Coordinates of C-alpha atoms and ligand atoms in Angstrom, one line a residue:
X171 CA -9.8 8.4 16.0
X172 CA -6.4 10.5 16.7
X173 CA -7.1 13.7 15.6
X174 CA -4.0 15.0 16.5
X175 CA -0.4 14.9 15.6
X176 CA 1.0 13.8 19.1
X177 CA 4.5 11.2 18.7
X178 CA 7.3 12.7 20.6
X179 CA 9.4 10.5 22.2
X180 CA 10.6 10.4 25.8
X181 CA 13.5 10.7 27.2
X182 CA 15.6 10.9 30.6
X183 CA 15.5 14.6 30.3
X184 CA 12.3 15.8 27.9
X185 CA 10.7 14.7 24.9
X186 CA 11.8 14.7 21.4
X187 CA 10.7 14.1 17.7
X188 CA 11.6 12.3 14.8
X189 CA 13.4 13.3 11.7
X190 CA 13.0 10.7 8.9
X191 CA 13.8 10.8 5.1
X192 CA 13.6 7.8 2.7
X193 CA 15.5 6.7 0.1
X194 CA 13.1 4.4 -1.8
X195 CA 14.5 1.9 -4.5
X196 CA 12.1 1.0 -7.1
X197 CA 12.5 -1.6 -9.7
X198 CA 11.3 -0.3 -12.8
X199 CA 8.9 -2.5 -14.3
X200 CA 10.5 -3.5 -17.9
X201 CA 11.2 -6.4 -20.0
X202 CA 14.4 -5.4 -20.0
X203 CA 17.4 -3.3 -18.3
X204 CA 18.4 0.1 -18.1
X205 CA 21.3 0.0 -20.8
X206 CA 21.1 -4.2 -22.2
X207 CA 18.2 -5.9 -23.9
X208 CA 18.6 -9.1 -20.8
X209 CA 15.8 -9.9 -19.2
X210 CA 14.6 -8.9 -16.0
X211 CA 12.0 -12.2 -14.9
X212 CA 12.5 -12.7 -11.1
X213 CA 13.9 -15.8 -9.6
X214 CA 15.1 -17.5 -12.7
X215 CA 18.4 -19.7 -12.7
X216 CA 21.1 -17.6 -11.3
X217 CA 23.1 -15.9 -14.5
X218 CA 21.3 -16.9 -16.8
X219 CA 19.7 -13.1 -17.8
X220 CA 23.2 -11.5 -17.9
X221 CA 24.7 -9.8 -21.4
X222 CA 28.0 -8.9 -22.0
X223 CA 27.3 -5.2 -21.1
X224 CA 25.8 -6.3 -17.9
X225 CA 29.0 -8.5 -17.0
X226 CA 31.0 -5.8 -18.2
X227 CA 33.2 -7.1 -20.7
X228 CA 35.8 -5.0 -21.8
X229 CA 34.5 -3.3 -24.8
X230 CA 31.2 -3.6 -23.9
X231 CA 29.0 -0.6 -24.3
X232 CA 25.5 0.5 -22.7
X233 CA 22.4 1.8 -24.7
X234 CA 19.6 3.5 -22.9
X235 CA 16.4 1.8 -22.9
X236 CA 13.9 4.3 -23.8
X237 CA 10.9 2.4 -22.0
X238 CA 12.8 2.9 -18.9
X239 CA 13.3 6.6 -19.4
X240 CA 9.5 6.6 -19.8
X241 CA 8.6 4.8 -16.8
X242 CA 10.9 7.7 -14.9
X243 CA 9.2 10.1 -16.5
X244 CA 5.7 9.0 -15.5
X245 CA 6.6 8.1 -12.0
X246 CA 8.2 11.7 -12.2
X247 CA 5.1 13.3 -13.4
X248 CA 2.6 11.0 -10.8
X249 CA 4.7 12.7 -7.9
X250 CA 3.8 15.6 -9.4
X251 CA 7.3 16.6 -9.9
X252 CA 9.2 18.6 -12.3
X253 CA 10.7 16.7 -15.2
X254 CA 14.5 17.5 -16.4
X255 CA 14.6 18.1 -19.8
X256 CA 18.7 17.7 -19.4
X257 CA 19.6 15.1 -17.3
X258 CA 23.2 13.1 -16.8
X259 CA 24.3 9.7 -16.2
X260 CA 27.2 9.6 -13.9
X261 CA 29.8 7.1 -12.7
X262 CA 29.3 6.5 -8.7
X263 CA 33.0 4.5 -8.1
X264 CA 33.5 2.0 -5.8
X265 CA 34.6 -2.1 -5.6
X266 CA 32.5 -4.8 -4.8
X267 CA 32.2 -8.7 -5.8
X268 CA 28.8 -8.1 -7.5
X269 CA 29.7 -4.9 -9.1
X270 CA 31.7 -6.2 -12.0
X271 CA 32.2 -2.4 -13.5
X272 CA 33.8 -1.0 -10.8
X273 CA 31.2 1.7 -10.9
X274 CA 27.5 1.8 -10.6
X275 CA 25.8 4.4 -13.0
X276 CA 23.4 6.5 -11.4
X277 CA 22.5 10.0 -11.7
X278 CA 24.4 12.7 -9.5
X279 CA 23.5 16.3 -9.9
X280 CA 21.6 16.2 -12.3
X281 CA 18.6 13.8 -12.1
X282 CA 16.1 13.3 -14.7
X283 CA 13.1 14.3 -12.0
X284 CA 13.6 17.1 -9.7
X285 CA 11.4 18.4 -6.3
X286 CA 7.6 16.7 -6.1
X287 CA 5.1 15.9 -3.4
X288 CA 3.0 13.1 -2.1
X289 CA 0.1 13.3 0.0
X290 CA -0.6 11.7 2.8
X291 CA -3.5 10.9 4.3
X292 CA -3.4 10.4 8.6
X293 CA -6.0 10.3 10.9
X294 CA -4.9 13.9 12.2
X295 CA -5.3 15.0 8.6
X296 CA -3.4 15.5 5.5
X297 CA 0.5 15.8 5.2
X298 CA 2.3 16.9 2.2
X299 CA 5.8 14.8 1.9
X300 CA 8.4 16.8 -0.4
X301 CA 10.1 14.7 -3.0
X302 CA 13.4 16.1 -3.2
X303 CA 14.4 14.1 -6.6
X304 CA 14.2 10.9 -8.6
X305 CA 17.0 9.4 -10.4
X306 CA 17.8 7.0 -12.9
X307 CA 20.7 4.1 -11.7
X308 CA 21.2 0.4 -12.3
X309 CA 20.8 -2.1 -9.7
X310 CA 24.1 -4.4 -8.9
X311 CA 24.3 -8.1 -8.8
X312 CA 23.6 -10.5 -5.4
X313 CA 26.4 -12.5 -3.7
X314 CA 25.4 -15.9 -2.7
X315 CA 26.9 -16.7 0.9
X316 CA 24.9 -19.8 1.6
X317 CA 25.8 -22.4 -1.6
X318 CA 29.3 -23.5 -0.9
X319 CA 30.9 -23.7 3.2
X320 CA 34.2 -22.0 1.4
X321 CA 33.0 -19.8 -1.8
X322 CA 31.2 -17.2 -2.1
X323 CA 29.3 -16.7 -5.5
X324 CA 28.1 -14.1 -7.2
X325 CA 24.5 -14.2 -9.2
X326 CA 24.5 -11.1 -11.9
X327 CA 20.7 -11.1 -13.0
X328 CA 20.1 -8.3 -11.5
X329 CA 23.0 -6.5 -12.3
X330 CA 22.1 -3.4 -14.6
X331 CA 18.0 -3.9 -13.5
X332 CA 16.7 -0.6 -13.8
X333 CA 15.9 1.1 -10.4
X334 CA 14.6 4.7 -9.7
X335 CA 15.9 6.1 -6.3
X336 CA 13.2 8.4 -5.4
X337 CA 14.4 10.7 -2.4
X338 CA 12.0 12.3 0.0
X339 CA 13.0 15.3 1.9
X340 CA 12.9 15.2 5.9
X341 CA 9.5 15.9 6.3
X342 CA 8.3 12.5 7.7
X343 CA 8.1 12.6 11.2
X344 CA 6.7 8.8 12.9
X345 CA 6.9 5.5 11.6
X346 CA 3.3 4.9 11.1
X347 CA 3.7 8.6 8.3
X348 CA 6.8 6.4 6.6
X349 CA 4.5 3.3 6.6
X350 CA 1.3 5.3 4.6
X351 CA 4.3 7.3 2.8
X352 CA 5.2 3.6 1.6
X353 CA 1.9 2.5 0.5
X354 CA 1.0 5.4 -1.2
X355 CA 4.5 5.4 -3.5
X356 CA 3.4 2.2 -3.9
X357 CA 0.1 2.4 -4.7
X358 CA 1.2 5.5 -7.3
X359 CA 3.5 3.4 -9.0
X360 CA 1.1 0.2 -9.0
X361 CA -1.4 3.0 -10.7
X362 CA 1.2 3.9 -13.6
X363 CA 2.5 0.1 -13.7
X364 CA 6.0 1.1 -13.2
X365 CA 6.7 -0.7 -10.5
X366 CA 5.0 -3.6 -9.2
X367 CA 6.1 -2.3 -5.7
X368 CA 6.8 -5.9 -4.3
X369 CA 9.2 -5.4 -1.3
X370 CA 9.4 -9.3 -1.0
X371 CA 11.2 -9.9 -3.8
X372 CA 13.2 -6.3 -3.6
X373 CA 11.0 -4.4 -6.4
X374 CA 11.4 -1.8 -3.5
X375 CA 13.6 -0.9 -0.9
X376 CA 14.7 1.9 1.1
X377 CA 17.2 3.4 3.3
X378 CA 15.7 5.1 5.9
X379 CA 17.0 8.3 7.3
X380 CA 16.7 9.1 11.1
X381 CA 17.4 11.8 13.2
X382 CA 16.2 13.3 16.2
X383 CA 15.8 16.7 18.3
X384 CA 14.4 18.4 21.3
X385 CA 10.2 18.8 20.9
X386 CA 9.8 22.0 18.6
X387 CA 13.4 22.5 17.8
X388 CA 14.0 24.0 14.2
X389 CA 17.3 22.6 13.7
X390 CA 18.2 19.0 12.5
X391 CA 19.8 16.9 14.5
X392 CA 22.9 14.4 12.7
X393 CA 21.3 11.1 11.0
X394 CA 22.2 7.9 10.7
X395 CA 21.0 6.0 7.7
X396 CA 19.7 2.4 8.0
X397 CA 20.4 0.5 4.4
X398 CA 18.3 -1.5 2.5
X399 CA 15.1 -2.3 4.3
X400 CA 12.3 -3.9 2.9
X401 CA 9.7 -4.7 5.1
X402 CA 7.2 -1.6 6.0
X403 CA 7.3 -3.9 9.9
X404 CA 10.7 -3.9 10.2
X405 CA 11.4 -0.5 8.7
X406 CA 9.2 1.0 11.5
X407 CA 10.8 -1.2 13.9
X408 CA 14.1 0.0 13.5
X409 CA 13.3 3.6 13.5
X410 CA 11.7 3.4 16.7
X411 CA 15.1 1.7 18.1
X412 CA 17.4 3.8 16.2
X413 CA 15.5 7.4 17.5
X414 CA 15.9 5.6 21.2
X415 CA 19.4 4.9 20.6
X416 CA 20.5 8.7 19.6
X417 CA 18.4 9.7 22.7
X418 CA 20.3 8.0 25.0
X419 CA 23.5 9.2 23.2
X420 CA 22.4 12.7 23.5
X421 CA 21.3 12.3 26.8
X422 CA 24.3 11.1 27.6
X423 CA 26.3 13.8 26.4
X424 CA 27.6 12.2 23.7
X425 CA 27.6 12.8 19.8
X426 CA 25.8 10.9 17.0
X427 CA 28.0 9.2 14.3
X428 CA 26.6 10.2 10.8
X429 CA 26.8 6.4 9.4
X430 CA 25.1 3.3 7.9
X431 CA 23.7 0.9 10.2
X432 CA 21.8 -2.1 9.6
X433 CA 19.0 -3.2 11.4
X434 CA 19.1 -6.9 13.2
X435 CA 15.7 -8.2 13.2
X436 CA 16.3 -11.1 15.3
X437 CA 17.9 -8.8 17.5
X438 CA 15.5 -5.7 16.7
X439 CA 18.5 -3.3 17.3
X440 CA 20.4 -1.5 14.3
X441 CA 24.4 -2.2 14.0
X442 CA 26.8 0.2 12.6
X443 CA 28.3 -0.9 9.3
X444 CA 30.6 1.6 8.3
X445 CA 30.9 5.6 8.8
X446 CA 29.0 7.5 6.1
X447 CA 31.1 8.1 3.0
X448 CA 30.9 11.3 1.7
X449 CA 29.6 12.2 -1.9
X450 CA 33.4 12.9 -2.6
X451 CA 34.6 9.5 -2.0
X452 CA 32.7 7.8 -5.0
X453 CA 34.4 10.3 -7.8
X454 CA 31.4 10.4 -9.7
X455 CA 31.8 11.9 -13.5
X456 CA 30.2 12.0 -16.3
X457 CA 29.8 8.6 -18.0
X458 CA 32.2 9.0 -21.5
X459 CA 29.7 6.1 -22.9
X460 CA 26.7 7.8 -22.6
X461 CA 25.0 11.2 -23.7
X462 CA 23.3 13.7 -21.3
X463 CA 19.9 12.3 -21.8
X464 CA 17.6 15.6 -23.4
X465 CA 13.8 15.4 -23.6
X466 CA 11.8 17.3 -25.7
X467 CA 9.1 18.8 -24.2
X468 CA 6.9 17.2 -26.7
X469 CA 7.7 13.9 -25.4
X470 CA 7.1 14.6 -22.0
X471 CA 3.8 15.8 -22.7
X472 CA 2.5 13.3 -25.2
X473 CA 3.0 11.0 -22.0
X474 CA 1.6 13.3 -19.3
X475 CA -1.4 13.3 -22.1
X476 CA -1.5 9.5 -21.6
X477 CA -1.4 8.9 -18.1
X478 CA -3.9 7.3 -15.8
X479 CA -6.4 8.2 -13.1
X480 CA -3.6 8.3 -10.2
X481 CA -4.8 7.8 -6.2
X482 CA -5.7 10.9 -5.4
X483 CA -8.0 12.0 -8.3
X484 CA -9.9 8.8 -7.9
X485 CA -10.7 9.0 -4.6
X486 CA -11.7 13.0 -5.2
X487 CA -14.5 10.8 -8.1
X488 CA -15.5 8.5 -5.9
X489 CA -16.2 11.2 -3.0
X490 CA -18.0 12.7 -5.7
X491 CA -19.7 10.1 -7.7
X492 CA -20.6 7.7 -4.8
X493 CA -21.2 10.1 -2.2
X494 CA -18.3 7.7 -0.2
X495 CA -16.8 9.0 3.1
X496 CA -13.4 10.3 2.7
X497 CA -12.4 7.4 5.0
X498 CA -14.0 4.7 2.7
X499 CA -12.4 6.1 -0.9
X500 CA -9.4 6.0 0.7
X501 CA -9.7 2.4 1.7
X502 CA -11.6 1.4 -1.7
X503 CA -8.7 3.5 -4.0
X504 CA -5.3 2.0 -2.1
X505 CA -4.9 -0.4 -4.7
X506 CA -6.2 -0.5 -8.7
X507 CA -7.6 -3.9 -8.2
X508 CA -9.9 -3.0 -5.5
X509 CA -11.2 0.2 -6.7
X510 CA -11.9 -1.3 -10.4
X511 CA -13.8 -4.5 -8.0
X512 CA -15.6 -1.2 -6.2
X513 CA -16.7 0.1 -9.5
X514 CA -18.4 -2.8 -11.0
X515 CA -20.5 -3.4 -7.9
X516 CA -21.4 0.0 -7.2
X517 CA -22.4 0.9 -10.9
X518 CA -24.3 -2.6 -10.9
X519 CA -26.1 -2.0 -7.7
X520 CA -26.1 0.4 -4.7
X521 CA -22.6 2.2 -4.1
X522 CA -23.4 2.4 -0.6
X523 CA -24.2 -1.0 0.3
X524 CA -21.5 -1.8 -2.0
X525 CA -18.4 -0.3 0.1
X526 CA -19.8 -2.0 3.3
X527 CA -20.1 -5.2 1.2
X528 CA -17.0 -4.5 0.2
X529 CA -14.5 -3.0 3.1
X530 CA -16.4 -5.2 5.5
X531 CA -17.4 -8.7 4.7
X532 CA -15.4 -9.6 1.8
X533 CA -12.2 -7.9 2.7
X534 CA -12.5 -10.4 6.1
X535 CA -12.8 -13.0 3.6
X536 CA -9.9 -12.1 1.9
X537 CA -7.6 -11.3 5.3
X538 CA -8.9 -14.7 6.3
X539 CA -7.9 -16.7 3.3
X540 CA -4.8 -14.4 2.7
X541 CA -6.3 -13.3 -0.7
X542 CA -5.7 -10.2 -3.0
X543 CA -9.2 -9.4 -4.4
X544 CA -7.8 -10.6 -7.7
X545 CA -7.9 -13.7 -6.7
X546 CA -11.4 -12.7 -5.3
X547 CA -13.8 -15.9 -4.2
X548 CA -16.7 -13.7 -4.9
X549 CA -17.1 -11.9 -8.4
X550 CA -18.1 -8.7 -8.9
X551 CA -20.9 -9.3 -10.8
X552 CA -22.4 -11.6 -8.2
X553 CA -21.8 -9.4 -5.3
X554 CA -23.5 -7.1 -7.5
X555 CA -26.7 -9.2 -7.4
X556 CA -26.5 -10.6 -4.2
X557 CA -26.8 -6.5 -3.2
X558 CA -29.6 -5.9 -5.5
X559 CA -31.4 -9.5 -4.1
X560 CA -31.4 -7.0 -0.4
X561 CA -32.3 -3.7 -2.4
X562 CA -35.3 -5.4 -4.2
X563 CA -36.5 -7.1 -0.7
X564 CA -35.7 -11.1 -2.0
X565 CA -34.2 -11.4 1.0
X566 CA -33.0 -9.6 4.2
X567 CA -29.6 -8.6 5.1
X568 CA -29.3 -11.2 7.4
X569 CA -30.1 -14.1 5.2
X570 CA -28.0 -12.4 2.7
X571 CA -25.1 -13.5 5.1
X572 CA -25.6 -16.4 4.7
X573 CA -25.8 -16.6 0.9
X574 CA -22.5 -14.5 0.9
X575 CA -21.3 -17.6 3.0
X576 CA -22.2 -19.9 0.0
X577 CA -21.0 -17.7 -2.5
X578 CA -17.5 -17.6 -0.8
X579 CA -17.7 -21.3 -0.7
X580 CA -18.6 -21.8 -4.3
X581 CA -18.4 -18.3 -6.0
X582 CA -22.4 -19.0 -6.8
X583 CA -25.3 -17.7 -8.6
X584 CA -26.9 -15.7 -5.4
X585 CA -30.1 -16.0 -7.4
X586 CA -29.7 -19.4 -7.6
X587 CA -29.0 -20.2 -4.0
X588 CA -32.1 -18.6 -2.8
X589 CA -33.7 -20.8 -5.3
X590 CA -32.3 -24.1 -5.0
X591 CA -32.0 -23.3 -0.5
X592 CA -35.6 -21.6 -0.3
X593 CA -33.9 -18.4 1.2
X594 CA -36.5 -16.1 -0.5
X595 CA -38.1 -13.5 2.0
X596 CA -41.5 -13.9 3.2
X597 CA -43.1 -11.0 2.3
X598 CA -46.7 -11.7 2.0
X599 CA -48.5 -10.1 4.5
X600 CA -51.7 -12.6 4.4
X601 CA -49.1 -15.5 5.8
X602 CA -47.0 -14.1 8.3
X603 CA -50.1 -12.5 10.0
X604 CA -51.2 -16.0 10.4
X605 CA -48.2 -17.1 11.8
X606 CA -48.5 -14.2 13.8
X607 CA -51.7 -14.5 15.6
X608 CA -50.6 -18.3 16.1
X609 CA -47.3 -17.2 18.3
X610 CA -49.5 -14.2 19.9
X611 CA -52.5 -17.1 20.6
X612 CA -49.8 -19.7 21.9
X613 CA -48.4 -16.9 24.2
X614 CA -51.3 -15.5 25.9
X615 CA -49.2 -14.5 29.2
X616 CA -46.7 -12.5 27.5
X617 CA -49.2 -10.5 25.5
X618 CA -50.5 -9.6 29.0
X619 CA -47.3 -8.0 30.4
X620 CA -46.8 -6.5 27.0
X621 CA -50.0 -4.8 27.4
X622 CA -49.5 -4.1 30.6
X623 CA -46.4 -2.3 30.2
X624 CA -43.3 -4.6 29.5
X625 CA -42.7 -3.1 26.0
X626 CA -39.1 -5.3 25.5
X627 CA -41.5 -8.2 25.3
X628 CA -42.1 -6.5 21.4
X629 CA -38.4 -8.4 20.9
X630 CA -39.5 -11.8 22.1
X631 CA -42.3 -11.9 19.6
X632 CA -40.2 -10.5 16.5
X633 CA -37.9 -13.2 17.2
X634 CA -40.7 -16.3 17.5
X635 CA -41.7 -14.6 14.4
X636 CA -38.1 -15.1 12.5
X637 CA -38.0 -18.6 14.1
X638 CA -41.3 -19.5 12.6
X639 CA -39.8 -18.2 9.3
X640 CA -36.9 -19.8 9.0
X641 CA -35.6 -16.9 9.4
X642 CA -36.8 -15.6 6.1
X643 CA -39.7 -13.2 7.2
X644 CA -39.7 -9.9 6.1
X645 CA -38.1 -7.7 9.7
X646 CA -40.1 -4.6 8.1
X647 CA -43.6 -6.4 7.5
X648 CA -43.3 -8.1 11.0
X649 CA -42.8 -5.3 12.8
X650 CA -45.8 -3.6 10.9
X651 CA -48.2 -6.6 11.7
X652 CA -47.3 -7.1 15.4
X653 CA -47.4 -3.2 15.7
X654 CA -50.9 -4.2 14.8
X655 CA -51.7 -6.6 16.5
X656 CA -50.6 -5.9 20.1
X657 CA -52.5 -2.8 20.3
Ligands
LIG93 P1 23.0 10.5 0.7 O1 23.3 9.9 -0.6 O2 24.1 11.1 1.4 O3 22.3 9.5 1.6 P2 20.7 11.7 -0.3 O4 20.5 13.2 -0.6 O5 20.6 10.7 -1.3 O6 22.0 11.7 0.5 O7 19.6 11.3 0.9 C1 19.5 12.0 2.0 C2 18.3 11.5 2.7 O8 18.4 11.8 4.1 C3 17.0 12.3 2.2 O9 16.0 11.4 2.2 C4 16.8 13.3 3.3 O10 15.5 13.7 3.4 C5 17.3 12.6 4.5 N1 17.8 13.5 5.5 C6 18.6 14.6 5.4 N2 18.9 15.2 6.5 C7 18.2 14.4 7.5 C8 18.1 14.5 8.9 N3 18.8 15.4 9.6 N4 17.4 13.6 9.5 C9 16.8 12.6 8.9 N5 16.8 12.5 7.5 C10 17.6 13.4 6.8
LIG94 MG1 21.8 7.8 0.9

């Protein structure tokens, strides 16, 4: 394992490091949006979850949804961040087809959740990520390029979606940190259920910040930010190019551009788009339709009373309670799914046999058949047994392969396969030390060199042993009888 931080990059003329901050865009998980009762469902007919407010007829006036200032809140809170008890919706102005307002309300300079922290763990240890805010703002609508050779259309489902921008400060610093920093968001949101974090269908997005400098320079170099990214692959792919590309600039002697860029797949390269606006150019105010939103500290508390076990205080349990490696809780608690699968085994059985069971053979099974453990070919309950079938000495671990090969066929009874296929260990000592004496008798040679010396001969006779068996022998009991025997 890397135990040390070590990703500089190199240049013509020295090496250099990464600067990276994210803008992550969540989609607030809600029946409905941030200031209209439509609905929210994901790929339904195109406009048909669009209200009045959200289409922005003239007149029309939004109404916070409470649930979503909720879901901020607990996001805010499983960041451990500091909640605003006086926040402000503002106006961000600018045109676009699928912004029918001609604004976007967001939240400016005052956010409804100010400066957190996530923690990351890296094989060089942990990393604490600052959370420099998260803010309140509505999604916009989608333009349709591809429907019509001559007209463009525009699909408003998604316009007024609520979204929480949650900004990180610059404290990322390689693109395997923004990947974990991505999973773990994730996975904290997943926990709370305010987002179901699928970057698929756009749940989350970011726009990645990158910089570079000199190795162990204080100062920051000038950014450029790549928009709208939502692929954890492609993210890291275009950071990697982007931080070569202001090398080479620098190198060169030239300046960076603070700008937007997009990043080209196809090509793996980032484009420029247009030069960063500045805060200035949107006029954001005050929205005249809305209230500064105030929380009373009651509130805020009654849900901080409710939350549940987040990431990092499950893992601490399971160190605790299952005596797991540090390593394996952190594999076990990256998603809710798999930890509550982990729990039900391991109370039901042996915790340690269960994480192997677990991270090892059915997670192949999974990554084989593309499965989440939801969709799980193997309960709980019977992996439970099967485990309890080895503790109990039914059968070995090796046949217990193969019954987990059965159960992942036909999510079986692993009592009831050793049944019905005769799997049960042979454990009685009377019968395998006749089969024993049989192999020794049959191989009268080889007992010679053994005695004389060849001790890796012991192998040979374990495995005429297991053949005999079926396979099925108890490894312990044989090796006591030939022990035995060959003396
Ligand atoms: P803007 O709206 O101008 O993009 P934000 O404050 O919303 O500004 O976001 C700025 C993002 O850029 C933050 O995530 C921050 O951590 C990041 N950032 C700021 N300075 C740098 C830098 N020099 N290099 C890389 N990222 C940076
Ligand atoms: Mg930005």
């Amino acid at each position: 394992m890397n135990n040390k931080f070590n990703y500089y990059l190199k240049g013509k003329k020295g090496e250099y490091e990464v600067v990276i901050g994210l803008e992550v865009h969540a989609q607030i998980l809600s029946e409905a949006k941030l200031f209209s009762p439509s609905a929210t469902k994901f790929g339904q007919e195109p406009n048909s979850q669009v209200s009045l407010v959200d289409a922005a007829m003239p007149g029309m006036l939004p109404v916070i949804n409470k649930f979503c200032v909720e879901q901020a809140i607990k996001t805010g809170l499983g960041l451990n961040a500091k909640i605003n008890n006086f926040s402000i919706f503002d106006r961000k102005n600018y045109f676009y087809a699928d912004l029918p307002q001609g604004y976007q309300i967001s939240q400016y300079k005052n956010p409804i959740v100010g400066e957190g922290k996530v923690i990351l763990d890296m094989p060089y240890g942990t990393k604490e990520i600052g959370i420099e805010r998260l803010h309140l703002e509505q999604d916009a609508g989608k333009s349709l390029h591809d429907q019509d050779p001559n007209n463009s259309f525009v699909d408003l489902n998604r316009s007024g979606i609520a979204l929480m921008e949650i900004v990180s400060k610059p404290d990322l610093s390689s693109p395997e940190e923004v990947s974990v920093y991505i999973k773990k968001l994730r996975s904290i949101m997943r926990y709370l259920n305010t987002c179901d974090g699928n970057m698929e269908e756009g749940s989350l997005r970011a726009d990645v910040n990158v910089s570079v400098r000199k190795k162990g320079s204080k100062d920051f170099g000038t950014r450029c930010e790549i928009k709208n990214m939502n692929s954890i692959k492609f993210i890291q792919q275009a950071i990697d190019f982007e931080a070569y590309r202001q090398i080479e600039l620098i190198e060169d002697g030239k300046a960076v551009n603070q700008e937007t860029r997009l990043f080209d797949n196809k090509k793996q390269e980032t484009r420029s788009m247009r030069s960063k606006e500045d805060a200035h150019d949107y006029r954001y105010f005050p929205d005249p339709d809305l209230l500064p939103l105030k929380l009373d500290s009651d509130f805020i508390e009654n849900i901080k009373k409710k939350l549940p076990e987040l990431p990092d205080q499950k893992k601490q349990r399971l160190i605790n309670e299952f005596k797991l490696s540090s390593y394996e809780a952190g594999v076990i608690i990256s998603d809710k799914e798999t930890s509550a699968y982990y729990e039900n085994v391991a109370k039901n059985s042996d915790y340690k046999l269960a994480s192997n069971w677990l991270t090892v053979e059915l997670f192949a099974v999974l990554n084989k058949q593309n499965k989440n453990i939801s969709d799980s070919p193997v309960s709980s309950i019977n992996l439970a047994k099967l485990i309890n079938l080895i503790k109990n000495n039914t059968i070995s671990g090796k046949i217990a392969k193969t019954v987990f090969e059965e159960m992942v066929k036909t999510d079986g009874d692993p009592e009831k396969i050793v049944i019905d296929r005769g799997l049960k260990q042979q454990s009685d000592p009377k019968e395998l030390e006749k089969i024993i004496s049989k192999i020794l008798e049959n191989n009268g040679d080889k007992v010679k060199q053994y005695k004389s010396g060849k001790e890796k001969l012991f192998g040979f006779f374990v495995g005429q042993a297991m053949k005999e068996t079926e396979g099925k022998g108890n490894p312990n009991l044989i090796n006591d009888i030939l022990k035995k025997m060959l003396k």
